[in-house]
Coordinates of C-alpha atoms in Angstrom, one line a residue:
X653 CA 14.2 19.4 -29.2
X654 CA 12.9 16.3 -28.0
X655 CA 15.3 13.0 -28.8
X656 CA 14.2 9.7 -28.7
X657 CA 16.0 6.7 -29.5
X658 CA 14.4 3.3 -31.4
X659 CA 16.0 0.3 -29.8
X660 CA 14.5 -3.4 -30.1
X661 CA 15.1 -7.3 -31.5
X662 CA 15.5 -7.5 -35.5
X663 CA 12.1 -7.7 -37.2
X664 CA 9.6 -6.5 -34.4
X665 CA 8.9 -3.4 -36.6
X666 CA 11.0 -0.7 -35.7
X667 CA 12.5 0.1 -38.7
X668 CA 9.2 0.3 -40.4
X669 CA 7.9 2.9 -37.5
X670 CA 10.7 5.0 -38.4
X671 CA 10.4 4.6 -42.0
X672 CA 6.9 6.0 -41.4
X673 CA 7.4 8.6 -39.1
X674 CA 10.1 10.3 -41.1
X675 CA 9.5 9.4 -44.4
X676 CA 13.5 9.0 -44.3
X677 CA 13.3 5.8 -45.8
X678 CA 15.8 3.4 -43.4
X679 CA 16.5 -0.4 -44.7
X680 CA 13.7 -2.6 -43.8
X681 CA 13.7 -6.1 -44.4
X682 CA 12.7 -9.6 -42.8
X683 CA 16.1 -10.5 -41.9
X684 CA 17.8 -9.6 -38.7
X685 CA 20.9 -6.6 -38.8
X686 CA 19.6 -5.2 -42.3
X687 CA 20.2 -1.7 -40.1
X688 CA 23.8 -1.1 -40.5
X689 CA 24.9 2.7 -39.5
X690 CA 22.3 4.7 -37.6
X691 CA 19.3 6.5 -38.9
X692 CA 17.9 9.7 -37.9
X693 CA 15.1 11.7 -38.7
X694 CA 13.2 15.2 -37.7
X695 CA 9.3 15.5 -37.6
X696 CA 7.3 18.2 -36.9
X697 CA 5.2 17.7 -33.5
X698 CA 1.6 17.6 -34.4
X699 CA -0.6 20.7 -32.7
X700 CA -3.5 22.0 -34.2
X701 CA -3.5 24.6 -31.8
X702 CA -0.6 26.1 -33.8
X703 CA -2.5 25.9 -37.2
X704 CA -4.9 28.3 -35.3
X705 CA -2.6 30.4 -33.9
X706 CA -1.2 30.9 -37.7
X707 CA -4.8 31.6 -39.1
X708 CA -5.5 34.5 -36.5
X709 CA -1.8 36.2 -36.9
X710 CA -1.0 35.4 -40.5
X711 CA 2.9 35.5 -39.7
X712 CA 5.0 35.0 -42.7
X713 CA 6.4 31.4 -41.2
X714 CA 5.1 28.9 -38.7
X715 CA 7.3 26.3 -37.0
X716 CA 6.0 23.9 -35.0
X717 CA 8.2 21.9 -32.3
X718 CA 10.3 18.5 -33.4
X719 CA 10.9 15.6 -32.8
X720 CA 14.4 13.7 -33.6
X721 CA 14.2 9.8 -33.7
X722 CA 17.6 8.1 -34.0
X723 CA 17.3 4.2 -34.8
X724 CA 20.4 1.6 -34.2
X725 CA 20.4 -1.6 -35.3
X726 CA 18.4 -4.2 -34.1
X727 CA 19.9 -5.8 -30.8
X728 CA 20.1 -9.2 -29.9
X729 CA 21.5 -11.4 -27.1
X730 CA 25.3 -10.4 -26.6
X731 CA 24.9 -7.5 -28.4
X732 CA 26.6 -5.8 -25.4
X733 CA 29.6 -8.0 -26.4
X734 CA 28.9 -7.1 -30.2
X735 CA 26.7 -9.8 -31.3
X736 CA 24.7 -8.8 -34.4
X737 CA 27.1 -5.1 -34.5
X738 CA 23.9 -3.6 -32.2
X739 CA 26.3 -2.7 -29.4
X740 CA 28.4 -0.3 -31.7
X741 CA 25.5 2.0 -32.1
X742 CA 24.4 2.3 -28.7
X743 CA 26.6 5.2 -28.2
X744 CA 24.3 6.5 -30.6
X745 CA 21.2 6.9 -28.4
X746 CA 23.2 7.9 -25.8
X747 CA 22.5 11.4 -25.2
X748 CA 18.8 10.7 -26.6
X749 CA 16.1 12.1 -23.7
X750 CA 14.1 8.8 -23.5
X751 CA 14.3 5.5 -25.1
X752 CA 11.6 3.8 -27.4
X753 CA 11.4 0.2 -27.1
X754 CA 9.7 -1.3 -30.0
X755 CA 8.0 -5.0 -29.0
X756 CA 6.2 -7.4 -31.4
X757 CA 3.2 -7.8 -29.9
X758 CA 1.1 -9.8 -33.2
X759 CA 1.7 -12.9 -34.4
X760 CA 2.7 -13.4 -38.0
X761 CA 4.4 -16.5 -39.8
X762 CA 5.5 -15.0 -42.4
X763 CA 7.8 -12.5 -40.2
X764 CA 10.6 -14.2 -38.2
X765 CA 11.5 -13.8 -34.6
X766 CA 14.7 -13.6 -33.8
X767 CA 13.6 -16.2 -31.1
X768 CA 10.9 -17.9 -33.1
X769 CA 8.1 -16.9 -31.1
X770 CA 6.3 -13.9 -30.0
X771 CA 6.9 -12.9 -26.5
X772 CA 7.3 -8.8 -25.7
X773 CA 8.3 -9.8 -22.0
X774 CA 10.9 -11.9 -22.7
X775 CA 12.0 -9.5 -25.5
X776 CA 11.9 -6.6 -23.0
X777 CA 13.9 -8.9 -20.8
X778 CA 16.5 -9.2 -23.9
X779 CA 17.3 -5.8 -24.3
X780 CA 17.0 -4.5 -20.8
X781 CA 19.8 -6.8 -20.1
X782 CA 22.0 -5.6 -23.1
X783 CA 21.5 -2.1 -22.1
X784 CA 22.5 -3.1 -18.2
X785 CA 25.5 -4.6 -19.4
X786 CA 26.5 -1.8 -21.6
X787 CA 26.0 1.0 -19.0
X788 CA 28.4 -1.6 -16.8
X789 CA 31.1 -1.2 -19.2
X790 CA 31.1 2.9 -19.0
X791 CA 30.8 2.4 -15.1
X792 CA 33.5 -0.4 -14.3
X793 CA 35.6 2.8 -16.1
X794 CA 34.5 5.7 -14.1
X795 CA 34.3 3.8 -10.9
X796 CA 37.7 2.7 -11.2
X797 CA 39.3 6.1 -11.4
X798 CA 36.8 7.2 -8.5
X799 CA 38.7 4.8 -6.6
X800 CA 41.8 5.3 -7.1
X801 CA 41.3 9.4 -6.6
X802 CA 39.4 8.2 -3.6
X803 CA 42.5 6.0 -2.3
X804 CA 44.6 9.5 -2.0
X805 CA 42.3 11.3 0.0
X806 CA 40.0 12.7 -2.2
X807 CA 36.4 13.0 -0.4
X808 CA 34.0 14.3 -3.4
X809 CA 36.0 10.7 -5.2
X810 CA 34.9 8.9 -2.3
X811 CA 31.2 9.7 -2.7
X812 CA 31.1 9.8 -6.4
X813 CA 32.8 5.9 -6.3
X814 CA 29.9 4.9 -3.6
X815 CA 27.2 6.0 -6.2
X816 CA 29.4 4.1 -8.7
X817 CA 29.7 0.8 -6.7
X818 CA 25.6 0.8 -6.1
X819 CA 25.3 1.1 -9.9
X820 CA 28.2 -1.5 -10.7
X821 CA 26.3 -4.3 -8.6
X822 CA 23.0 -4.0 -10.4
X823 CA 24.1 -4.0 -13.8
X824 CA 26.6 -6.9 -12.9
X825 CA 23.0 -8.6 -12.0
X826 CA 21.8 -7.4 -15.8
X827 CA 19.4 -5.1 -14.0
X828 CA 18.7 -1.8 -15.2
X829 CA 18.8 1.1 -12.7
X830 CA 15.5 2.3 -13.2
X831 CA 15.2 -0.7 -10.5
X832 CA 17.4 1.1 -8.0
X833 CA 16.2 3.8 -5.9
X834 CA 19.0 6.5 -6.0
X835 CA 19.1 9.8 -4.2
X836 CA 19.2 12.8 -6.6
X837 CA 22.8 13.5 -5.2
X838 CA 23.7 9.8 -6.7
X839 CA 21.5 10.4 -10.1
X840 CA 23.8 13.6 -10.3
X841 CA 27.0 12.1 -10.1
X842 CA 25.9 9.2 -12.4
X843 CA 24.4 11.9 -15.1
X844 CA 27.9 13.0 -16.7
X845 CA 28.0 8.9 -18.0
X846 CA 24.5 9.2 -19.9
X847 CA 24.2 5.9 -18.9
X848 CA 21.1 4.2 -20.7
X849 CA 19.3 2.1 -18.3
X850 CA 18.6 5.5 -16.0
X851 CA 16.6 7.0 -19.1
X852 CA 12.5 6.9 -19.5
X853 CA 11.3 4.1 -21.2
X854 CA 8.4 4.6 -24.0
X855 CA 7.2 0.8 -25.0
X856 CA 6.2 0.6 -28.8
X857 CA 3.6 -2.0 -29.0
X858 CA 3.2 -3.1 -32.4
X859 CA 0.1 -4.9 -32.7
X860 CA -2.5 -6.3 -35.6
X861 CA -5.2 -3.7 -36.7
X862 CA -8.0 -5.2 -35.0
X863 CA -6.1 -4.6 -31.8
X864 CA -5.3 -1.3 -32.2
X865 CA -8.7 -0.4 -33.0
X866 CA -10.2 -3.2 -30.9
X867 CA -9.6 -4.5 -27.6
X868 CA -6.3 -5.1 -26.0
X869 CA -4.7 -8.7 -27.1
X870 CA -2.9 -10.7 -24.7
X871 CA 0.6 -10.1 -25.7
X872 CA 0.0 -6.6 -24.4
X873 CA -1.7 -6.9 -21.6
X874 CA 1.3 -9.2 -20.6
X875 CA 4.1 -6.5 -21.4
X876 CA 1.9 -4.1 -19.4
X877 CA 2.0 -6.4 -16.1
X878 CA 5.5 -7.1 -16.5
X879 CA 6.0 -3.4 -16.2
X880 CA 4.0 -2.2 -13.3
X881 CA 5.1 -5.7 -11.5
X882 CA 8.7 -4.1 -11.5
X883 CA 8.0 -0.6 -11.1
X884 CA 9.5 0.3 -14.3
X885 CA 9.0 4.5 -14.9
X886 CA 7.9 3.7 -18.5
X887 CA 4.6 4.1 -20.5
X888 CA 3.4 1.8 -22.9
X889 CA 2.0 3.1 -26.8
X890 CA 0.4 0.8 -29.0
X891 CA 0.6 1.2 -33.1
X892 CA 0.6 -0.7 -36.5
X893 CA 4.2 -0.4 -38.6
X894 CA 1.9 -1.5 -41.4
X895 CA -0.8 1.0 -41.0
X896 CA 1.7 3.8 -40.7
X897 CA 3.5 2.9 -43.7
X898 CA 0.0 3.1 -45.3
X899 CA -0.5 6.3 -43.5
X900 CA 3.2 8.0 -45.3
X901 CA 2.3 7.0 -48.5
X902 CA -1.3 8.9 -48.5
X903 CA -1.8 13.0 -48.6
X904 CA -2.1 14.9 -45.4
X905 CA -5.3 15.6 -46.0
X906 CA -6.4 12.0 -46.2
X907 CA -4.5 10.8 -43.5
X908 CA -7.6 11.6 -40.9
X909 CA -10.2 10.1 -43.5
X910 CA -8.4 6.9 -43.6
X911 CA -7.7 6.3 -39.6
X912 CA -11.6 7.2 -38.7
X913 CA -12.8 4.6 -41.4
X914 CA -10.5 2.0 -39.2
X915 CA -11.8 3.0 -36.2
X916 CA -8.4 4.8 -35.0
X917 CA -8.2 8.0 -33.1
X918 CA -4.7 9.1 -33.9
X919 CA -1.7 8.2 -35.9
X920 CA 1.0 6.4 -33.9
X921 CA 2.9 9.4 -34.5
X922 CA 0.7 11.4 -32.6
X923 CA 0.1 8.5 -29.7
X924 CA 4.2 8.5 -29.6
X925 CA 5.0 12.3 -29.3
X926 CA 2.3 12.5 -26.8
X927 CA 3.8 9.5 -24.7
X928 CA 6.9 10.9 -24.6
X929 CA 5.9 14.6 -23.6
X930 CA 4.0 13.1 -20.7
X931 CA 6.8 10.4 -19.6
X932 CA 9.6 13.6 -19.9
X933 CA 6.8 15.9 -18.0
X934 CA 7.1 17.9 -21.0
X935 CA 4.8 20.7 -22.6
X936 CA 4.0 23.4 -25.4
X937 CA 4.1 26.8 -24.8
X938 CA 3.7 29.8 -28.1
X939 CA 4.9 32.9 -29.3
X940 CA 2.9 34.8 -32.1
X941 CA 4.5 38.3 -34.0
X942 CA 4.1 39.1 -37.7
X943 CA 7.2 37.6 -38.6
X944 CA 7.1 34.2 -37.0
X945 CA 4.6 31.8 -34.9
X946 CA 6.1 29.0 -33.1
X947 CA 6.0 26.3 -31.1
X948 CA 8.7 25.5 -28.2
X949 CA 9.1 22.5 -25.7
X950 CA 9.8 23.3 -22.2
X951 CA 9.0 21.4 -19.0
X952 CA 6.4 21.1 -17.0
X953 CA 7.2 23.9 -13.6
X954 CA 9.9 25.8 -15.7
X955 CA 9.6 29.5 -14.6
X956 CA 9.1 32.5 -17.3
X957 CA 13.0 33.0 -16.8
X958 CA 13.7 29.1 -18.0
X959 CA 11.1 29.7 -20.9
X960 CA 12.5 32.2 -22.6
X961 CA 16.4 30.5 -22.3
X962 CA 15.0 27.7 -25.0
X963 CA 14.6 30.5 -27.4
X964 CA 18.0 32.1 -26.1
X965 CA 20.3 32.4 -23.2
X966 CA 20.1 36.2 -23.4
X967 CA 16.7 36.0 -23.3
X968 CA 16.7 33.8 -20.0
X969 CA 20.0 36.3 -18.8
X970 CA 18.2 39.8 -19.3
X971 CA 15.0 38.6 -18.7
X972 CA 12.7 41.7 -17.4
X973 CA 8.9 40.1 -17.9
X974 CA 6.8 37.9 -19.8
X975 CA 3.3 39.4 -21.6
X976 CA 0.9 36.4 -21.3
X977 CA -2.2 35.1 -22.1
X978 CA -3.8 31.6 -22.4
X979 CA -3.9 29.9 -25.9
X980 CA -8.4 30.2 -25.7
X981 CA -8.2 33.9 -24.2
X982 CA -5.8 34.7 -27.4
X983 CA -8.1 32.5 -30.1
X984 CA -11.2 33.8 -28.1
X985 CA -10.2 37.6 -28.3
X986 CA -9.0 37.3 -31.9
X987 CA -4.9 38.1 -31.0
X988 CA -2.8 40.3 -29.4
X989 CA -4.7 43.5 -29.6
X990 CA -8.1 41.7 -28.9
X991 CA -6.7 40.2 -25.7
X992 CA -5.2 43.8 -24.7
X993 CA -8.4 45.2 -25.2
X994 CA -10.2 42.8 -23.6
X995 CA -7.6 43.1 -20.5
X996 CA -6.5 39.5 -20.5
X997 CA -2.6 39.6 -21.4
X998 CA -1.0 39.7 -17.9
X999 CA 2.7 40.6 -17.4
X1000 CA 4.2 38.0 -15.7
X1001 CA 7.9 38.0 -13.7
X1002 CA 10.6 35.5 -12.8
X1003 CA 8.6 33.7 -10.2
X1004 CA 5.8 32.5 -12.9
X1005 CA 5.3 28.9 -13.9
X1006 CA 4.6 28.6 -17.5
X1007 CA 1.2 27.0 -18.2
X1008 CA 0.5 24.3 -21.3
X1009 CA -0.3 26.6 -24.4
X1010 CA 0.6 30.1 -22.9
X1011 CA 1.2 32.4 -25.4
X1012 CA 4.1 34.7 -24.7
X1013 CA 6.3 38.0 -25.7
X1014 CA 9.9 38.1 -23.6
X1015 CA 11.0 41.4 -22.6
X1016 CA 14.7 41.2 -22.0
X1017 CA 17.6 43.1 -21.3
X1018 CA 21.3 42.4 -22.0

């Protein structure tokens, strides 16, 4: 399952996106640290080509991929040192597959700012420094004992304090490492620390209504800059906390209604999950029997072999072949019996690369 973790300043919205996504209800309130232990919440990943999947097989469940979201308090400057408590819930987000920064990007006078005016690059600034110096804290650890192992001979200590001591001097500098260009050998060695400055960075724009269904404002264009001018592996989402807290409170089956009378494509929900599937190089693939249709998240290039592990690691161990057919052959051809007869289901082995929206049946062997 996809994890994602909600960090940003007090009062730039982030508690109200997560209150909408989930439904779960967190604190929210125009006063900074309101978030006291962290929340988290499961959604269901919106794809209406499982809906269809359901109407042609008629199994008795469908589950459709999640989505956890885990929110931590609102950070602030020195939160590293544990201003504002935000630094005792990083651990929190730490095995989390890519962060979600939420920025303010409207102005509003009746919402504080934490530093009284609206500003998403120096706010990005804020907590890209927190995070730098808490990843220093869990390296200045590690690196130590890599050096001292290193000091009696030990050759695999020696190259894991290197990687170490090239991570220790940028987040010294309050730099995050997605600034560094390491080997994969180094981003190996630097894995086991789950250190939070090496993770993908989804940007949560909050912005007016007009902007989200308008053009861009400023205060995003800005933020966007800021990111390609440093190279930054991140993607940028816009949304309105206060259109989707309008958005839980209605029925599903309004929800589409009211976003078209706006002028909005999709939910932020939707813009999100999206965002992060394409950051992570992540994708959908189905399986469809009587008793169950579902949903699962791979990545993008895993083989047949690697496909089948998410649902089990017998299935990935025993592996024999995979029966396949695209998602439109199967809706086109009415189902598994329809694609047989119309000679489309292929049986695929441990070399294949799963495609986006392949339907699939695992024969194993353990």
């Amino acid at each position: 399952m996809l994890s994602l973790g909600i960090v940003g300043l007090p009062n730039v919205g982030k508690s109200s996106l997560f209150n909408a996504l989930t439904s779960a209800k967190a604190e929210a309130a125009n006063y900074p640290f309101c978030t006291i232990d962290p929340n988290i919440g499961v959604v269901n990943v919106p794809d209406p080509r499982l809906d269809r999947l359901a109407e042609i097989v008629l199994p008795q469940r469908t589950l459709p991929a999640g989505v956890q979201f885990v929110d931590i308090a609102g950070l602030v400057k020195g939160a590293s040192k544990g201003e504002g408590r935000g630094n005792a819930f990083l651990s929190n987000i730490r095995e989390t597959d890519a962060i979600v920064h939420v920025v303010r990007c409207f102005e509003d006078h009746d919402v504080t700012h934490v530093d009284g005016s609206v500003d998403p690059v120096r706010d990005r600034e804020t907590i890209e420094f927190e995070l730098a110096l808490a990843d220093l804290s869990s390296v200045e650890k590690r690196l130590e004992k890599a050096k001292r192992t290193a000091r009696i001979g030990d050759k695999a200590a020696a190259v894991e304090a290197a990687a170490l001591q090239k991570a220790n001097d940028q987040l010294a500098e309050g730099r995050a490492l997605w600034h560094v260009p390491l080997t994969p050998e180094e981003r190996g060695l630097l894995q086991p620390l789950a250190l939070l400055t090496l993770k993908p960075i989804l940007y949560a724009a909050n912005v007016t209504d007009a902007e989200l269904s308008g053009p861009e404002g400023p205060h995003v264009t800005a933020l966007r800059a800021a990111i390609e001018r440093d190279h930054e592996p991140a993607e940028v989402v816009t949304f309105s906390a206060k259109i989707e807290m309008e958005l839980a409170e209605l029925p599903a089956e309004e929800r589409g209604e009211f976003l078209t009378h706006l002028g909005i494509e999709s939910a932020g929900l939707d813009r999100l999950i999206r965002g992060g599937y394409h950051l992570l190089g992540l994708q959908t693939y189905f399986t469809a029997g009587e008793k169950e249709v579902r949903a699962w998240t791979i990545h993008r290039g895993d083989t047949a072999p690697q496909a089948a592990g998410v649902i089990h690691s017998d299935f990935e161990r025993g592996f024999i072949r995979a029966e396949t057919v695209s998602y439109d052959d199967f809706v086109r051809t009415g189902g598994w019996k329809g694609a047989k007869d119309a000679g489309v289901v292929r049986s695929e082995g441990k070399e294949y690369v799963v495609q986006d929206g392949d339907v699939l049946l695992f024969r194993f062997n353990v």
